Every structure is written in structure tokens, then in C-alpha cells.
């Protein structure tokens, strides 16, 4: 059982989640502790490690802890990972001077930090280890994923233990990040509608958005809340759940109770004071623990100059010290082995790093 999750149970299902993981935005909005500023010495060590990596000639997709050496920073990165997985579940690292770096150097430092947390996972069917979150003119209604658009993102989780976002350029207007504790969400749901607890733990068919592993259906089935070996985990993206209902007649139909669960989730997440809002600045890195954090963003509007368009880089990370997951997660995550799970692998996928969209 994690230090951040002291559990009281009702039968085999948790009755209430206590600890630092079950926070509400109104209680920590003004707290400075979730924003961690890099020191000059730490930045210098990161730059030295990036210069070392560049001399090795190794491709970015093959970056390792040995090829990106940060001996002094190792305890700091371990502390960040501990806060993610056993504390509040998120952290903002602020102050990287990316305006002084090339995209290659920024990507190297970002991926190097991530690699010291765990293995890096493909975040799309193309095998990209470094995802580009920017408006590509794509349409969600045409099957695109939200990160390729400028549209508001509903609260959701990603298919990896840890997700990171590095801000290269912020939007002219909008694009603020909102996060919420799915542990606090669960507490509210149990308090308001205990009759819906069984429906929270039943499978919800979810659209894969065309990124279908070999031998799998174009949807996967997983509960929104999952209780396994003393850990409560959340998996949610309502739009893709509803898309599975409309696109795939063979997908199991949602029950009335399951729809009520999603309605209640969405209502609580919109309540003032429940989520935490933050605005990205260039050089910020936001890390989230997907099992206990939901995230979203506002619509955004870009500057007219293409080079000033909102641009974030995404990492999906699998730490070897991650929590155990039930076997059915493998339907989406490929495996449930800590350090070797999560990401999207389809036939023909070759892992790579693309530095331009």
C-alpha cells in the first residue's frame, strides 16, 4: 500500500481514499510546493549531460541513463518520481532556459530526464517516443486525437504510468492546463452516489482511434476505476467511450448506471475549486501520474506566425517501480510488467524520435 493511499474498504472495494493523493484544487492552488524551480547548478549538469550525449552519436530513441549521465541529479529525479507515484501525483518543474537551446538539445535534456524515471513509450501508432502537442489542423470528428487540434480537451488519462509535457511555446490565448485528483473524485462519487459503486468498476468499451494492435478489436474494455493489490487507479476519456458506442455495433452497450457514472464524473470535475488550474510557461515540464490524475486543457488561439504556435513535447514513461496492474490492462497497455508497459504499438510500428511535426 502506498504512503499516499491509506485505504478503508467496503468489502473488496475501497470505501474512501485518504492521504496526499486525494487533494482538491481549492486547497493547494496557492501552495508553492507543487512548482519546483531548477537551480543553476542543476541546469548546468543537464546541459553537460546533453553535450555528452551529442558526442556519442547515439540516436535519440536509444538514449539511456549511461549516455545521459546526471550523477548529482539522480536523487532529485528520484524524489520527483516518488512525489508522482506516492504523493500528490503531479509536479511542475520550472525554469529550463529553452530559449537558449536548439530543439535537439531541449529534446535530449527532456528525454534524458524521462529516461532516468523509466523506459520511454510510444505515444502513437507511428512509434513516436517524443509526441508533439500542437494544432495540426486535424479534426477530432474525422478520427484525429485531441493533441493534434486546438480544441478543448476533456478530462482524461493517457495509456502510460507517467505523462510529461514540456512547453516550448505557449499560445497567444488559452491553452491553460487543468488537472484533478481521481482519488478525490472517487471520494466525492462514493459520498454522493454509493449506489453507483458497482458501475464504476465494470468495463467500458473505449475507441482505439484506429491504433489497433495485432489481433485486437478496434476498441478496448476497461473499468473507469480499478482496484488491485491495494491501489485504486482511474482510466477515463468519455469522448472515446461514446465513440466506441457509435462506431462499433459489436461493442458492448453501456448501461444506464454507467452513463450516470460518467455524468457524475463530468459534473464534479466542472465544480469550481475541484480541479487545479495552471498556465504553462516556456521551459516548464509538467509530470503527471496517470493512475491518480485526470488532465484537460482549454481551447487555445495561436499567434499568426507559425513559429510562435503553441507547442508542447509529450513523453510517456514506464517506471520499473510502478504499481501492479490487473492483467486486463494489457489489452491497451500491451503488458502489465512495470517498466515495460504502456504506449501504443501496432503492426509495423518502429520506435523513433521526430523533432518536427
Coordinates of C-alpha atoms in Angstrom, one line a residue:
X1 CA 0.0 0.0 0.0
X2 CA 1.4 3.4 -1.0
X3 CA 2.1 6.1 1.6
X4 CA -0.2 8.4 -0.3
X5 CA -3.1 6.0 -0.2
X6 CA -4.3 4.9 3.2
X7 CA -7.4 2.8 2.3
X8 CA -10.5 2.0 4.2
X9 CA -12.6 -0.7 2.4
X10 CA -16.1 -1.7 1.9
X11 CA -15.8 -5.4 1.1
X12 CA -13.1 -5.7 -1.5
X13 CA -13.6 -2.2 -3.0
X14 CA -12.1 0.9 -1.4
X15 CA -14.6 3.0 0.6
X16 CA -12.6 6.1 0.9
X17 CA -9.1 7.3 -0.2
X18 CA -7.1 9.3 2.3
X19 CA -3.7 10.9 2.0
X20 CA -1.9 13.5 -0.1
X21 CA -3.1 11.9 -3.3
X22 CA -6.8 12.9 -2.6
X23 CA -6.5 16.7 -3.0
X24 CA -8.8 19.4 -4.3
X25 CA -7.6 22.4 -6.2
X26 CA -9.0 24.9 -3.8
X27 CA -6.8 23.5 -1.1
X28 CA -3.5 23.7 -2.9
X29 CA -4.0 26.4 -5.6
X30 CA -1.9 28.9 -3.7
X31 CA 0.7 26.4 -2.4
X32 CA 4.1 26.9 -3.9
X33 CA 5.2 23.3 -3.2
X34 CA 4.0 21.8 -6.5
X35 CA 6.1 24.1 -8.5
X36 CA 9.8 23.2 -8.3
X37 CA 12.4 25.6 -9.7
X38 CA 15.6 24.3 -11.3
X39 CA 18.8 25.7 -9.8
X40 CA 21.7 27.0 -11.9
X41 CA 23.8 24.0 -10.9
X42 CA 21.1 21.6 -11.9
X43 CA 20.7 23.3 -15.3
X44 CA 24.4 23.2 -15.9
X45 CA 24.5 19.4 -15.2
X46 CA 21.7 18.9 -17.6
X47 CA 23.5 20.9 -20.3
X48 CA 26.7 18.9 -19.7
X49 CA 24.8 15.6 -20.0
X50 CA 23.2 16.8 -23.3
X51 CA 26.6 17.8 -24.7
X52 CA 28.0 14.4 -23.6
X53 CA 25.1 12.6 -25.4
X54 CA 25.6 14.6 -28.6
X55 CA 29.2 13.4 -28.8
X56 CA 28.1 9.7 -28.5
X57 CA 26.4 9.8 -31.9
X58 CA 23.5 7.7 -30.4
X59 CA 20.1 8.2 -31.9
X60 CA 17.6 9.9 -29.5
X61 CA 15.3 6.9 -29.5
X62 CA 18.2 4.9 -27.9
X63 CA 19.0 7.4 -25.1
X64 CA 20.0 5.6 -21.9
X65 CA 20.9 6.6 -18.3
X66 CA 24.5 5.9 -19.2
X67 CA 24.6 8.0 -22.3
X68 CA 22.9 10.9 -20.4
X69 CA 24.8 10.9 -17.1
X70 CA 23.5 13.1 -14.3
X71 CA 25.1 11.6 -11.1
X72 CA 24.3 14.6 -8.9
X73 CA 20.7 15.0 -10.2
X74 CA 19.8 11.3 -9.6
X75 CA 18.4 11.8 -6.1
X76 CA 16.4 14.9 -7.3
X77 CA 14.8 12.9 -10.1
X78 CA 14.1 10.0 -7.7
X79 CA 12.4 12.5 -5.4
X80 CA 10.2 13.8 -8.2
X81 CA 9.3 10.2 -9.2
X82 CA 8.4 9.5 -5.5
X83 CA 6.1 12.5 -5.4
X84 CA 4.4 11.4 -8.6
X85 CA 3.8 7.8 -7.6
X86 CA 3.4 8.1 -3.8
X87 CA 2.4 11.7 -3.2
X88 CA 0.1 14.2 -4.8
X89 CA 0.7 12.6 -8.2
X90 CA 1.9 15.7 -10.1
X91 CA 4.7 18.2 -10.2
X92 CA 5.7 21.2 -12.3
X93 CA 9.4 21.7 -12.9
X94 CA 10.0 25.3 -13.9
X95 CA 12.9 27.3 -15.3
X96 CA 14.7 25.5 -18.1
X97 CA 16.2 28.1 -20.4
X98 CA 15.0 26.5 -23.6
X99 CA 15.2 29.8 -25.4
X100 CA 19.0 29.3 -25.4
X101 CA 18.8 25.7 -26.7
X102 CA 18.2 24.1 -30.1
X103 CA 15.2 21.7 -30.4
X104 CA 17.7 18.9 -30.4
X105 CA 19.2 20.0 -27.1
X106 CA 15.8 20.6 -25.5
X107 CA 14.6 17.2 -26.6
X108 CA 17.8 15.5 -25.4
X109 CA 17.5 17.0 -21.9
X110 CA 13.8 16.3 -21.7
X111 CA 14.1 12.7 -22.8
X112 CA 17.2 12.2 -20.6
X113 CA 15.2 13.3 -17.5
X114 CA 12.4 10.9 -18.5
X115 CA 14.8 8.0 -19.2
X116 CA 16.1 8.3 -15.6
X117 CA 12.5 7.8 -14.5
X118 CA 11.9 4.7 -16.6
X119 CA 11.5 3.4 -20.2
X120 CA 10.1 5.7 -22.8
X121 CA 6.9 4.5 -24.6
X122 CA 5.4 5.2 -28.0
X123 CA 2.5 7.7 -27.7
X124 CA 1.0 7.0 -31.1
X125 CA 0.8 4.2 -33.7
X126 CA 3.8 5.7 -35.6
X127 CA 6.1 4.8 -32.7
X128 CA 7.0 8.3 -31.7
X129 CA 8.7 8.4 -28.3
X130 CA 8.5 12.2 -28.4
X131 CA 5.0 13.5 -29.1
X132 CA 4.2 16.9 -30.5
X133 CA 1.2 18.6 -28.9
X134 CA 0.2 21.3 -31.3
X135 CA -2.6 22.3 -33.6
X136 CA -2.0 20.4 -36.9
X137 CA -5.4 21.4 -38.4
X138 CA -6.8 17.9 -37.7
X139 CA -10.4 17.3 -36.8
X140 CA -11.5 15.1 -33.9
X141 CA -14.7 14.2 -35.7
X142 CA -12.6 12.8 -38.6
X143 CA -10.8 10.4 -36.2
X144 CA -7.9 12.6 -35.0
X145 CA -6.7 12.6 -31.5
X146 CA -7.2 15.8 -29.4
X147 CA -3.5 16.6 -29.1
X148 CA -3.5 17.3 -32.9
X149 CA -6.0 20.1 -32.6
X150 CA -6.6 23.4 -30.8
X151 CA -9.8 22.3 -29.2
X152 CA -10.7 22.0 -25.5
X153 CA -9.6 18.6 -24.1
X154 CA -12.0 16.8 -21.9
X155 CA -10.6 15.4 -18.7
X156 CA -8.9 12.1 -19.4
X157 CA -6.0 9.8 -18.6
X158 CA -3.2 8.6 -21.0
X159 CA -2.1 5.0 -21.6
X160 CA 1.1 5.1 -19.6
X161 CA 2.1 5.3 -16.0
X162 CA 3.7 8.8 -16.2
X163 CA 3.0 11.5 -18.8
X164 CA 5.2 14.5 -19.2
X165 CA 4.6 17.8 -21.1
X166 CA 7.5 20.2 -21.9
X167 CA 6.3 23.7 -23.0
X168 CA 8.4 25.1 -25.9
X169 CA 5.9 27.8 -26.9
X170 CA 2.7 28.9 -25.2
X171 CA -0.4 30.1 -27.1
X172 CA -1.4 33.7 -27.8
X173 CA -4.5 33.0 -25.7
X174 CA -5.9 30.0 -23.8
X175 CA -4.5 26.5 -23.5
X176 CA -4.4 26.6 -19.7
X177 CA -3.9 23.2 -18.1
X178 CA -6.4 21.7 -15.7
X179 CA -5.7 18.7 -13.5
X180 CA -7.8 16.9 -10.9
X181 CA -7.2 14.1 -8.4
X182 CA -9.1 11.0 -9.5
X183 CA -8.8 9.8 -5.9
X184 CA -10.6 12.9 -4.6
X185 CA -13.1 12.4 -7.5
X186 CA -13.8 8.8 -6.3
X187 CA -14.3 10.0 -2.7
X188 CA -17.0 12.5 -3.9
X189 CA -18.7 9.9 -6.1
X190 CA -18.9 7.4 -3.2
X191 CA -20.2 10.1 -0.9
X192 CA -22.9 11.3 -3.3
X193 CA -23.9 8.1 -5.2
X194 CA -22.8 4.9 -3.3
X195 CA -25.3 3.1 -5.4
X196 CA -23.1 3.6 -8.5
X197 CA -20.0 1.9 -7.0
X198 CA -20.6 -1.4 -8.9
X199 CA -20.9 0.5 -12.2
X200 CA -17.6 2.4 -11.6
X201 CA -15.8 -1.0 -11.6
X202 CA -17.4 -2.5 -14.7
X203 CA -15.7 -2.4 -18.2
X204 CA -16.3 0.5 -20.5
X205 CA -15.6 -0.1 -24.2
X206 CA -13.3 2.6 -25.5
X207 CA -12.3 3.5 -29.1
X208 CA -8.7 3.0 -30.0
X209 CA -8.8 5.8 -32.7
X210 CA -7.6 3.4 -35.4
X211 CA -4.4 2.5 -33.5
X212 CA -5.2 -1.2 -33.2
X213 CA -2.6 -3.8 -32.1
X214 CA -2.5 -7.0 -34.0
X215 CA -5.3 -9.4 -33.0
X216 CA -7.3 -6.8 -31.0
X217 CA -10.7 -5.3 -31.5
X218 CA -10.8 -1.6 -32.6
X219 CA -11.9 -0.9 -29.0
X220 CA -10.6 -2.0 -25.7
X221 CA -12.6 -2.6 -22.5
X222 CA -11.5 -1.4 -19.1
X223 CA -13.3 -0.1 -16.0
X224 CA -13.1 3.6 -15.1
X225 CA -12.0 2.7 -11.6
X226 CA -9.7 -0.3 -10.9
X227 CA -8.9 -1.7 -7.5
X228 CA -5.9 -4.1 -7.5
X229 CA -3.5 -5.1 -4.7
X230 CA -4.2 -2.1 -2.5
X231 CA -4.1 0.5 -5.3
X232 CA -7.0 2.5 -6.9
X233 CA -6.4 3.5 -10.5
X234 CA -8.5 5.5 -12.9
X235 CA -8.9 5.3 -16.7
X236 CA -11.2 7.7 -18.4
X237 CA -11.9 9.6 -21.7
X238 CA -15.6 9.9 -22.2
X239 CA -15.4 11.0 -25.9
X240 CA -13.7 7.8 -26.9
X241 CA -16.1 5.7 -24.8
X242 CA -19.0 7.3 -26.6
X243 CA -17.2 6.9 -30.0
X244 CA -17.0 3.2 -29.4
X245 CA -20.8 3.1 -28.9
X246 CA -21.5 4.9 -32.1
X247 CA -18.8 3.4 -34.3
X248 CA -18.8 -0.3 -33.3
X249 CA -22.2 -2.1 -33.1
X250 CA -20.4 -5.1 -31.7
X251 CA -19.0 -3.2 -28.7
X252 CA -21.0 -3.9 -25.5
X253 CA -23.7 -1.4 -24.8
X254 CA -23.3 1.0 -21.9
X255 CA -25.9 0.5 -19.1
X256 CA -27.9 3.4 -17.6
X257 CA -25.8 3.2 -14.5
X258 CA -22.5 3.5 -16.5
X259 CA -23.8 6.6 -18.2
X260 CA -24.8 8.0 -14.8
X261 CA -21.2 7.4 -13.6
X262 CA -19.8 9.4 -16.4
X263 CA -22.4 12.2 -15.9
X264 CA -21.4 12.4 -12.2
X265 CA -17.7 12.4 -13.1
X266 CA -18.1 15.3 -15.5
X267 CA -20.3 17.3 -13.1
X268 CA -17.8 17.0 -10.2
X269 CA -14.8 17.9 -12.4
X270 CA -16.6 21.1 -13.5
X271 CA -17.3 22.3 -10.0
X272 CA -15.3 25.4 -9.0
X273 CA -12.4 24.6 -6.7
X274 CA -12.2 20.9 -7.5
X275 CA -9.6 21.0 -10.3
X276 CA -6.3 22.8 -10.2
X277 CA -5.5 25.3 -13.0
X278 CA -2.0 26.1 -14.2
X279 CA -0.6 28.0 -17.1
X280 CA 2.5 26.7 -19.0
X281 CA 5.5 29.0 -19.5
X282 CA 8.2 28.1 -21.9
X283 CA 10.6 25.7 -20.2
X284 CA 8.0 24.2 -17.9
X285 CA 7.8 20.5 -17.5
X286 CA 4.5 19.1 -16.1
X287 CA 4.7 15.4 -14.9
X288 CA 1.5 13.5 -14.0
X289 CA 0.8 10.1 -12.6
X290 CA -2.0 8.8 -14.9
X291 CA -3.4 6.4 -12.4
X292 CA -4.4 9.1 -10.0
X293 CA -4.6 12.3 -12.1
X294 CA -7.0 13.4 -14.8
X295 CA -5.9 16.2 -17.1
X296 CA -7.5 18.6 -19.6
X297 CA -6.9 21.9 -21.3
X298 CA -8.8 24.9 -22.6
X299 CA -9.3 25.8 -26.3
X300 CA -6.4 28.0 -27.5
X301 CA -5.7 30.5 -30.2
X302 CA -2.3 30.8 -31.8
X303 CA -0.2 33.8 -32.9
X304 CA -0.4 34.3 -36.7
X305 CA 3.3 33.4 -37.1
X306 CA 3.7 29.6 -37.4
X307 CA 7.0 29.7 -35.4
X308 CA 5.1 31.1 -32.4
X309 CA 2.4 28.4 -32.4
X310 CA 1.7 26.7 -29.1
X311 CA 4.0 23.7 -28.9
X312 CA 4.5 21.1 -26.2
X313 CA 6.5 17.9 -26.2
X314 CA 5.0 14.8 -24.6
X315 CA 6.7 11.8 -23.0
X316 CA 5.1 8.6 -21.8
X317 CA 7.2 6.9 -19.2
X318 CA 7.1 3.4 -17.6
X319 CA 9.0 3.3 -14.2
X320 CA 10.2 -0.1 -13.0
X321 CA 8.9 0.8 -9.6
X322 CA 5.3 1.4 -10.8
X323 CA 2.3 -0.1 -9.1
X324 CA 0.9 -3.6 -10.0
X325 CA -1.9 -3.6 -12.6
X326 CA -4.5 -6.3 -13.3
X327 CA -3.9 -8.4 -16.4
X328 CA -6.8 -6.8 -18.4
X329 CA -4.7 -3.6 -18.7
X330 CA -2.6 -5.5 -21.3
X331 CA -5.5 -5.1 -23.8
X332 CA -4.5 -1.4 -24.0
X333 CA -1.0 -1.3 -22.5
X334 CA 0.5 -4.3 -24.2
X335 CA 1.8 -5.7 -20.9
X336 CA 1.4 -5.1 -17.2
X337 CA 5.1 -5.6 -16.4
X338 CA 6.4 -2.4 -14.6
X339 CA 9.0 -0.7 -16.7
X340 CA 7.8 -2.4 -19.9
X341 CA 4.2 -1.4 -20.3
X342 CA 2.0 1.3 -21.8
X343 CA 2.3 3.1 -25.1
X344 CA 0.7 2.3 -28.4
X345 CA 2.2 -0.4 -30.6
X346 CA 0.5 -1.5 -33.8
X347 CA 1.7 -3.7 -36.7
X348 CA 4.7 -2.1 -38.4
X349 CA 5.5 0.3 -35.5
X350 CA 9.1 1.3 -35.3
X351 CA 10.2 3.4 -32.4
X352 CA 11.6 6.8 -33.4
X353 CA 12.0 10.4 -32.4
X354 CA 10.8 13.1 -34.8
X355 CA 11.9 16.6 -33.9
X356 CA 9.5 18.3 -36.3
X357 CA 5.7 17.8 -36.8

